Short mmCIF file of C-alpha atoms in Angstrom, two decimals:
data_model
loop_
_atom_site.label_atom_id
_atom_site.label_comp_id
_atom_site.label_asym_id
_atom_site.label_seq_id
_atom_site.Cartn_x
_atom_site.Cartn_y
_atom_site.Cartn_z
CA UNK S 1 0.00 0.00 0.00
CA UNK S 2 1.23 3.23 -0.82
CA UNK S 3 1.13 6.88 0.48
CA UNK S 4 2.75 10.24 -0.92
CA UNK S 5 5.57 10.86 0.67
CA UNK S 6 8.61 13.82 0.36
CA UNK S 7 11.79 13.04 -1.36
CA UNK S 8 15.09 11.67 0.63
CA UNK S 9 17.79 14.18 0.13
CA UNK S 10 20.09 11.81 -1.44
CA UNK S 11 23.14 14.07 -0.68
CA UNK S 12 23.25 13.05 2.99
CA UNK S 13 23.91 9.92 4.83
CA UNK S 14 21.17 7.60 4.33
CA UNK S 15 20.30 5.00 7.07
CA UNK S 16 17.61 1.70 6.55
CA UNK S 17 16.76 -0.72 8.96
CA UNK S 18 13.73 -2.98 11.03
CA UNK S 19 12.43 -1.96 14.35
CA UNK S 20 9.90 -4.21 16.12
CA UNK S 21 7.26 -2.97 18.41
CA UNK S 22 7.27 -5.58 21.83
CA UNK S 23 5.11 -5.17 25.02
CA UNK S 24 2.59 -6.98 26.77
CA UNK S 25 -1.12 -6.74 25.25
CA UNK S 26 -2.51 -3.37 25.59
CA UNK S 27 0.63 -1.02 26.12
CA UNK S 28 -0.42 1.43 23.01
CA UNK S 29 2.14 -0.57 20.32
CA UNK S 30 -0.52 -0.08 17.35
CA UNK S 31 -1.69 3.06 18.44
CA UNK S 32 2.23 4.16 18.54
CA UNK S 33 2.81 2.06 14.99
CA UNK S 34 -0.33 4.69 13.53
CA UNK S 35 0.65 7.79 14.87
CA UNK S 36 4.12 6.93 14.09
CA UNK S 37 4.17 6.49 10.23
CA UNK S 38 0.44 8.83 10.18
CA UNK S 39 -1.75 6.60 8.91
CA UNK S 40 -4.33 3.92 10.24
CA UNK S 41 -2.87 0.09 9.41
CA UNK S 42 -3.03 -1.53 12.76
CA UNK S 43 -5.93 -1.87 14.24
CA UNK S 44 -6.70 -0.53 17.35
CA UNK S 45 -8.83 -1.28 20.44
CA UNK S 46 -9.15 -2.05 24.20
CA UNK S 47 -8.96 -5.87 23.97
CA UNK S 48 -6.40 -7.36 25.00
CA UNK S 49 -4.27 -8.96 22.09
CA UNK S 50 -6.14 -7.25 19.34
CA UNK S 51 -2.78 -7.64 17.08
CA UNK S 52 -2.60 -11.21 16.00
CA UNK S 53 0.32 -10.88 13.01
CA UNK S 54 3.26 -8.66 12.22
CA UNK S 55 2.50 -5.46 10.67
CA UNK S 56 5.36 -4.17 9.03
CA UNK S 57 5.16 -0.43 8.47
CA UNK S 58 6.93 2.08 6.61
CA UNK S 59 8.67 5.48 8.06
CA UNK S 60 10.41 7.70 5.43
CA UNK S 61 12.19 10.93 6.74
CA UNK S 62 14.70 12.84 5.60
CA UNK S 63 18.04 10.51 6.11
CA UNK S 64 15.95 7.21 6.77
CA UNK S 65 13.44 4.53 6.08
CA UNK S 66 12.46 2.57 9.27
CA UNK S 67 10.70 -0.51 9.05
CA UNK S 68 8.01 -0.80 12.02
CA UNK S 69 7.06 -4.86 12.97
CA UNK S 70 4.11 -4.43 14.80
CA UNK S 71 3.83 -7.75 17.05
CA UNK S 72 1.39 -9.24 18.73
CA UNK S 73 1.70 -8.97 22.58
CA UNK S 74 3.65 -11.36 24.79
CA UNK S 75 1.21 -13.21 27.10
CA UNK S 76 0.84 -16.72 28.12
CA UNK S 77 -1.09 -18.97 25.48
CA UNK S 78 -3.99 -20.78 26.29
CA UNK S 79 -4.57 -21.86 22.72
CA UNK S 80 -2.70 -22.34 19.06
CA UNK S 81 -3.89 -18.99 18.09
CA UNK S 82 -1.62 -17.78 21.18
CA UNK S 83 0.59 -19.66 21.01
CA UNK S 84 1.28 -18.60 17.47
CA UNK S 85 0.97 -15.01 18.40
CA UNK S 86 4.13 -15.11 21.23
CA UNK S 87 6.34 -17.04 18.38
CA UNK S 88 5.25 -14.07 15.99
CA UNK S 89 6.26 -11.96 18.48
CA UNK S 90 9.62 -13.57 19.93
CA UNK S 91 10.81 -14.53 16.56
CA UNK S 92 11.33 -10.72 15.91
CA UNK S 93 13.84 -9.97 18.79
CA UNK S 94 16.71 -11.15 16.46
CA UNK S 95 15.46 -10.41 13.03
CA UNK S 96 15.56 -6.37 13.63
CA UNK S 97 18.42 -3.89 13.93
CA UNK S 98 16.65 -2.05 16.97
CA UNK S 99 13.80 -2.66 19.52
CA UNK S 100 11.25 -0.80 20.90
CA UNK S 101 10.11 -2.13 24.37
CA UNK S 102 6.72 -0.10 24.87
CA UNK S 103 5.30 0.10 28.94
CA UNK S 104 2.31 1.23 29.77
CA UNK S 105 3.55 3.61 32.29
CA UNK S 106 0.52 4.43 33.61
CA UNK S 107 -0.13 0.61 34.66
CA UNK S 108 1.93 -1.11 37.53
CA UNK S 109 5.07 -3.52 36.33
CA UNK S 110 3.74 -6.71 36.35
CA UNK S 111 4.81 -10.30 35.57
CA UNK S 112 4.33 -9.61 31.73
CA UNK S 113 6.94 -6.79 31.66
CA UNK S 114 9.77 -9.32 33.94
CA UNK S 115 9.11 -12.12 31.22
CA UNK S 116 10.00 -9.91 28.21
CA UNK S 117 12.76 -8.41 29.40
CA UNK S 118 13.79 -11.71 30.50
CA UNK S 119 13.54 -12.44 26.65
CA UNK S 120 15.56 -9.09 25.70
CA UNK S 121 18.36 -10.58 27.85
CA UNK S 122 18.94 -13.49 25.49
CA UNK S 123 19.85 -11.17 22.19
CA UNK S 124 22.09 -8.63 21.74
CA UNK S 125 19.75 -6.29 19.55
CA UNK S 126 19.91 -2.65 21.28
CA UNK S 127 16.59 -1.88 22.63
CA UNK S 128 14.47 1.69 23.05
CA UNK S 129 12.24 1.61 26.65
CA UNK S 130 9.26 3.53 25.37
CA UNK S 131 7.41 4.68 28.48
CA UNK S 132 4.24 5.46 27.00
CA UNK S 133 0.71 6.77 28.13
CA UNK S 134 2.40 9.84 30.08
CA UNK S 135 -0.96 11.81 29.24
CA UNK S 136 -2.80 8.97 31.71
CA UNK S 137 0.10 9.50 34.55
CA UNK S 138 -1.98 12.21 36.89
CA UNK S 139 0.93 12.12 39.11
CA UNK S 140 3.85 12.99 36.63
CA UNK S 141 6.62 13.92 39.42
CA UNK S 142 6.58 9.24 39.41
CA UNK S 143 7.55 9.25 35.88
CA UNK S 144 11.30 8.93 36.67
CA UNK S 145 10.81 6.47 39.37
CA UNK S 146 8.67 4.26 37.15
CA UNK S 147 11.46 4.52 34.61
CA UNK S 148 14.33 3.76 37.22
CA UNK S 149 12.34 0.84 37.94
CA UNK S 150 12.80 -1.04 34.22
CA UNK S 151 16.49 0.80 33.82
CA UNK S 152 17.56 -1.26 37.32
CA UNK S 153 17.11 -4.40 35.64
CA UNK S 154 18.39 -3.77 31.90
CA UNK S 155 20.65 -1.72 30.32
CA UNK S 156 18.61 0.35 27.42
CA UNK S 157 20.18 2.18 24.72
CA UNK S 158 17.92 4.94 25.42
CA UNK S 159 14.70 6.02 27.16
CA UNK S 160 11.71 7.81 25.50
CA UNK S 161 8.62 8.44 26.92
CA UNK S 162 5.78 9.75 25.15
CA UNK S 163 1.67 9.57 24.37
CA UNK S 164 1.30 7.41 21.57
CA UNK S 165 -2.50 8.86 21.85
CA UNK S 166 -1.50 12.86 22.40
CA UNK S 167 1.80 13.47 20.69
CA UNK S 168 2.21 14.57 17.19
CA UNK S 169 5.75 14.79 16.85
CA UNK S 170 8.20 11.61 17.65
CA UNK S 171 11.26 13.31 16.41
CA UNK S 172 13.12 12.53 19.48
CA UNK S 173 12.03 8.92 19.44
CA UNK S 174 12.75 8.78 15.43
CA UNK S 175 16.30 9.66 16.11
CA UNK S 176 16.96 7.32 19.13
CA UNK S 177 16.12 4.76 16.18
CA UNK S 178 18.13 5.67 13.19
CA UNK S 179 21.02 5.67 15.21
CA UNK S 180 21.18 2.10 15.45
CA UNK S 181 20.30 1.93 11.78
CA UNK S 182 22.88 0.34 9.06
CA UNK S 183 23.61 2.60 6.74
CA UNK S 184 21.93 2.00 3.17
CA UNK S 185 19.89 3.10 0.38
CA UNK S 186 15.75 2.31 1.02
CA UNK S 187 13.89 -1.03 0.58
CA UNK S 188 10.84 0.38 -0.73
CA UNK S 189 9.20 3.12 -2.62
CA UNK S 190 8.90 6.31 -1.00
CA UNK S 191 5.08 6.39 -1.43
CA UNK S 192 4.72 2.47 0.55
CA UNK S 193 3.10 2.87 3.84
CA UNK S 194 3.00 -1.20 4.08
CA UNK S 195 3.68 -4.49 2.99
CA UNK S 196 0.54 -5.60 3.57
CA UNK S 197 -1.83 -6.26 0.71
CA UNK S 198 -5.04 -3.91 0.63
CA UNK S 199 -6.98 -6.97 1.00
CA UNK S 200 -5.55 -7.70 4.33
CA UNK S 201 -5.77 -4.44 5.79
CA UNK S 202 -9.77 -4.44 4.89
CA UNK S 203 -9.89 -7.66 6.59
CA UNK S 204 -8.31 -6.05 9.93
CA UNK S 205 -10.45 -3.45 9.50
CA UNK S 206 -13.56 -5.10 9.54
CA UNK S 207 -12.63 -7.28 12.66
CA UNK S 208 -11.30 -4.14 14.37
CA UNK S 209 -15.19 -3.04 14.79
CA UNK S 210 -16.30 -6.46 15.25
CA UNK S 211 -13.82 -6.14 18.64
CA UNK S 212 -15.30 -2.86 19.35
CA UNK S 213 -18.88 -3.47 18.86
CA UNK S 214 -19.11 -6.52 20.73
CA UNK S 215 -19.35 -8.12 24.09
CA UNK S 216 -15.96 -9.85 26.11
CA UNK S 217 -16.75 -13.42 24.75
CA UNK S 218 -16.96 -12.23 21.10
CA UNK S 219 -13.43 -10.42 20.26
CA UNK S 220 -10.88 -13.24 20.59
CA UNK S 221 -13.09 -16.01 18.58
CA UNK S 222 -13.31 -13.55 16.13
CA UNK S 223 -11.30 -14.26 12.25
CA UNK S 224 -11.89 -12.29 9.30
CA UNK S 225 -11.69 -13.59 5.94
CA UNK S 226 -11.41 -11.38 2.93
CA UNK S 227 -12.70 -13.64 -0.11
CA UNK S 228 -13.24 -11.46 -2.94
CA UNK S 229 -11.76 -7.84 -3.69
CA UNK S 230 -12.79 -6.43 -7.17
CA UNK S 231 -12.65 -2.96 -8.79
CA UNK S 232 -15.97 -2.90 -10.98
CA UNK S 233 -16.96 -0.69 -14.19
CA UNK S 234 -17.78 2.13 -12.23
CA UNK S 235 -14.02 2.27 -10.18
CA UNK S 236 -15.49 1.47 -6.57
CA UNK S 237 -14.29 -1.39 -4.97
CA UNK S 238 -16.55 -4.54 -4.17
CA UNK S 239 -14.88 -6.29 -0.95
CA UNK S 240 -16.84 -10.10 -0.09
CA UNK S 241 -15.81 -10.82 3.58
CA UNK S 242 -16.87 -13.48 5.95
CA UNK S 243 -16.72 -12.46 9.87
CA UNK S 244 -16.26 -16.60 11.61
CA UNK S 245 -16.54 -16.86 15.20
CA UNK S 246 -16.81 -20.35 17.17
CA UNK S 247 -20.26 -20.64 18.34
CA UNK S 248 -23.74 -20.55 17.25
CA UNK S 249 -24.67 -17.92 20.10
CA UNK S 250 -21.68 -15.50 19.12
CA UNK S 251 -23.14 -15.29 15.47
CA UNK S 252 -26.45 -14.53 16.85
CA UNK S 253 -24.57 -11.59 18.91
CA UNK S 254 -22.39 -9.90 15.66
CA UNK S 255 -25.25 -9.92 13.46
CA UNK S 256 -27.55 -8.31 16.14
CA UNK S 257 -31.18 -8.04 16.40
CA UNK S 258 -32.92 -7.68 12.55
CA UNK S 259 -29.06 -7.53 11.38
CA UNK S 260 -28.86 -4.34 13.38
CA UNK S 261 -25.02 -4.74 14.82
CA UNK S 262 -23.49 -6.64 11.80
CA UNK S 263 -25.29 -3.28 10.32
CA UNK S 264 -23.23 -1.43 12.39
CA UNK S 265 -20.23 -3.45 12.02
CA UNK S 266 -20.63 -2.52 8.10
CA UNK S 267 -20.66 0.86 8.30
CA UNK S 268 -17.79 1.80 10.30
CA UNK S 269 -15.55 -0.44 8.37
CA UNK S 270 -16.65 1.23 5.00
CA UNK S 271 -15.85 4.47 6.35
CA UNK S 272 -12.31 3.39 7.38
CA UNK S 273 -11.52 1.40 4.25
CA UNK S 274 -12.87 4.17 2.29
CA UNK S 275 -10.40 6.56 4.09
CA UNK S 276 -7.28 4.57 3.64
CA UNK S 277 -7.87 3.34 -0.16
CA UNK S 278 -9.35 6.86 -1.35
CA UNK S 279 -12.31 5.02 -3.10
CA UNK S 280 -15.81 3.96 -2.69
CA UNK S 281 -16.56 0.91 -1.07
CA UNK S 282 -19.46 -1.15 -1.41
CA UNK S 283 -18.73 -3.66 1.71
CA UNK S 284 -20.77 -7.35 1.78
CA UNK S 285 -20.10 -8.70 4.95
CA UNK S 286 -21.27 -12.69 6.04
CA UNK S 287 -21.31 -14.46 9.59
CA UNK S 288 -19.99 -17.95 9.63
CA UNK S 289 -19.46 -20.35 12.35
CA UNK S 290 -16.01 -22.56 12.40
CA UNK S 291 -16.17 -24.53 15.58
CA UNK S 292 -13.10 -24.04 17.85
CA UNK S 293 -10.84 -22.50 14.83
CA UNK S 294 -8.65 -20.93 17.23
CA UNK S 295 -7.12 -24.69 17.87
CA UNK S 296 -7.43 -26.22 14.67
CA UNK S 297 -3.97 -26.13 12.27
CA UNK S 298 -5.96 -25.90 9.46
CA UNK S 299 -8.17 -22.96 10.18
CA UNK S 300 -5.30 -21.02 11.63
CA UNK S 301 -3.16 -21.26 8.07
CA UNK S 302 -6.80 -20.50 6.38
CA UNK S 303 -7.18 -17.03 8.35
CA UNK S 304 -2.44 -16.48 7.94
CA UNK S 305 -1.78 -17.28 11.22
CA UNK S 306 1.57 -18.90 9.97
CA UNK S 307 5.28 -18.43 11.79
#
């Protein structure tokens, strides 16, 4: 997917690399991923483990191009699908040049935080403590002590904090990360925003609202499957998707009274698919049910939950 973007000055110094996003579920890494390269490609909501893949996306400034992995948080499994999600995520610590540990400063250290940087001791890949939600701290005099707390126990190559939610410019942060960047000429385009095929995002999309339109049993049965994506004569784009949960009762649920939710559901995903691909949208969603998917090989490699 691509985005304009302004020209690297090819006269300086130019400096490529991978950073991946790690943190337990529901520190703000998507939200930092969006506001970070300025557009919306990971999804986004107050669930617990709402990422499920890596995201890559693309930064382009001046004198860099910064690859963001977006991972999945680090949590204990209690099925494939997370199990598959914490090898998604671990598998990145020494496939990237730099990264970015993100805390939820506003949230007490917990067992989550010890186990990753537990994990962080086993590579030598320089890593960034991002100490965000500062705009949720109402005491911001314990900022430093809440920092001190994670520098004690591992030796960061820098500390940033910031509001992934408030903060428009991550300059500071930006630089903390090309500097452990190999020097090099780009990967991609200027104009790519992500690797990730416009079909895919869609699907993300869609299941992002199913997550935030739904009660706590519905968002982690939830899979999205994009099965048809078509420009038509009149240049708007026809997108066939089929929402699959695990139980007859949870379909009853997403589709809603009359079709009033899945409605809903529609809507708000047009608007944001719309948005990102700059065209009309005429959105067909389904409700299936696929009994236990989250455990079944088969289903998982179906929906691209592969390592």
């Amino acid at each position: 997917m691509k985005k304009e973007r302004s020209k690297i000055d090819k006269k300086n110094k130019h400096y490529t690399g991978f950073a991946a996003m790690v943190g337990r579920p529901n520190v703000g890494k998507s939200t930092l991923t969006n506001a970070l390269i300025g557009e919306k490609i990971a999804i986004m909501s107050d669930r617990p483990q709402t990422t499920r893949n890596k995201i890559m996306c693309i930064l382009n400034t001046d004198n860099s191009q910064i690859m963001f992995l977006d991972t999945p948080g680090i949590h204990k499994p209690h099925h494939k699908l997370g199990q598959y999600m914490v090898r998604a995520a671990e598998s990145t610590l020494k496939e990237v040049d730099v990264i970015l540990f993100v805390v939820d400063v506003s949230e007490k250290r917990g067992a989550g935080e010890d186990y990753i940087i537990e994990q962080l001791k086993k590579v030598k890949t320089p890593v960034i403590l991002v100490a965000n939600k500062v705009d949720k701290l109402e005491d911001k005099s314990k900022l430093f002590g809440i920092i001190a707390n994670y520098v004690n126990d591992y030796n960061f190559a820098a500390v940033v904090p910031v509001s992934a939610l408030e903060d428009t410019d991550f300059k500071g942060l930006v630089d903390e990360i090309t500097k452990h960047l190999p020097e090099g000429p780009a990967y991609y385009d200027e104009d790519m925003i992500t690797d990730q095929p416009e079909r895919v995002i869609a699907a993300e999309m869609i299941r992002e609202k199913v997550l935030l339109s739904t009660r706590d049993e519905i968002p982690h049965s939830v899979a999205v499957e994009v099965e048809e994506f078509k420009v038509r004569g009149n240049n708007d784009i026809y997108i066939r998707a089929t929402i699959f949960v695990e139980r007859e009762s949870q379909k009853g649920i997403v589709i809603g009274a009359k079709g009033s939710l899945l409605k809903k559901i529609g809507l708000e995903a047009r608007r944001d698919i719309e948005a990102l691909l700059g065209d009309k949208v005429f959105l067909d969603l389904w409700v299936k049910v696929k009994p236990d998917w989250r455990n079944k090989d088969k289903a998982l490699k179906q929906f691209g939950y592969t390592v």
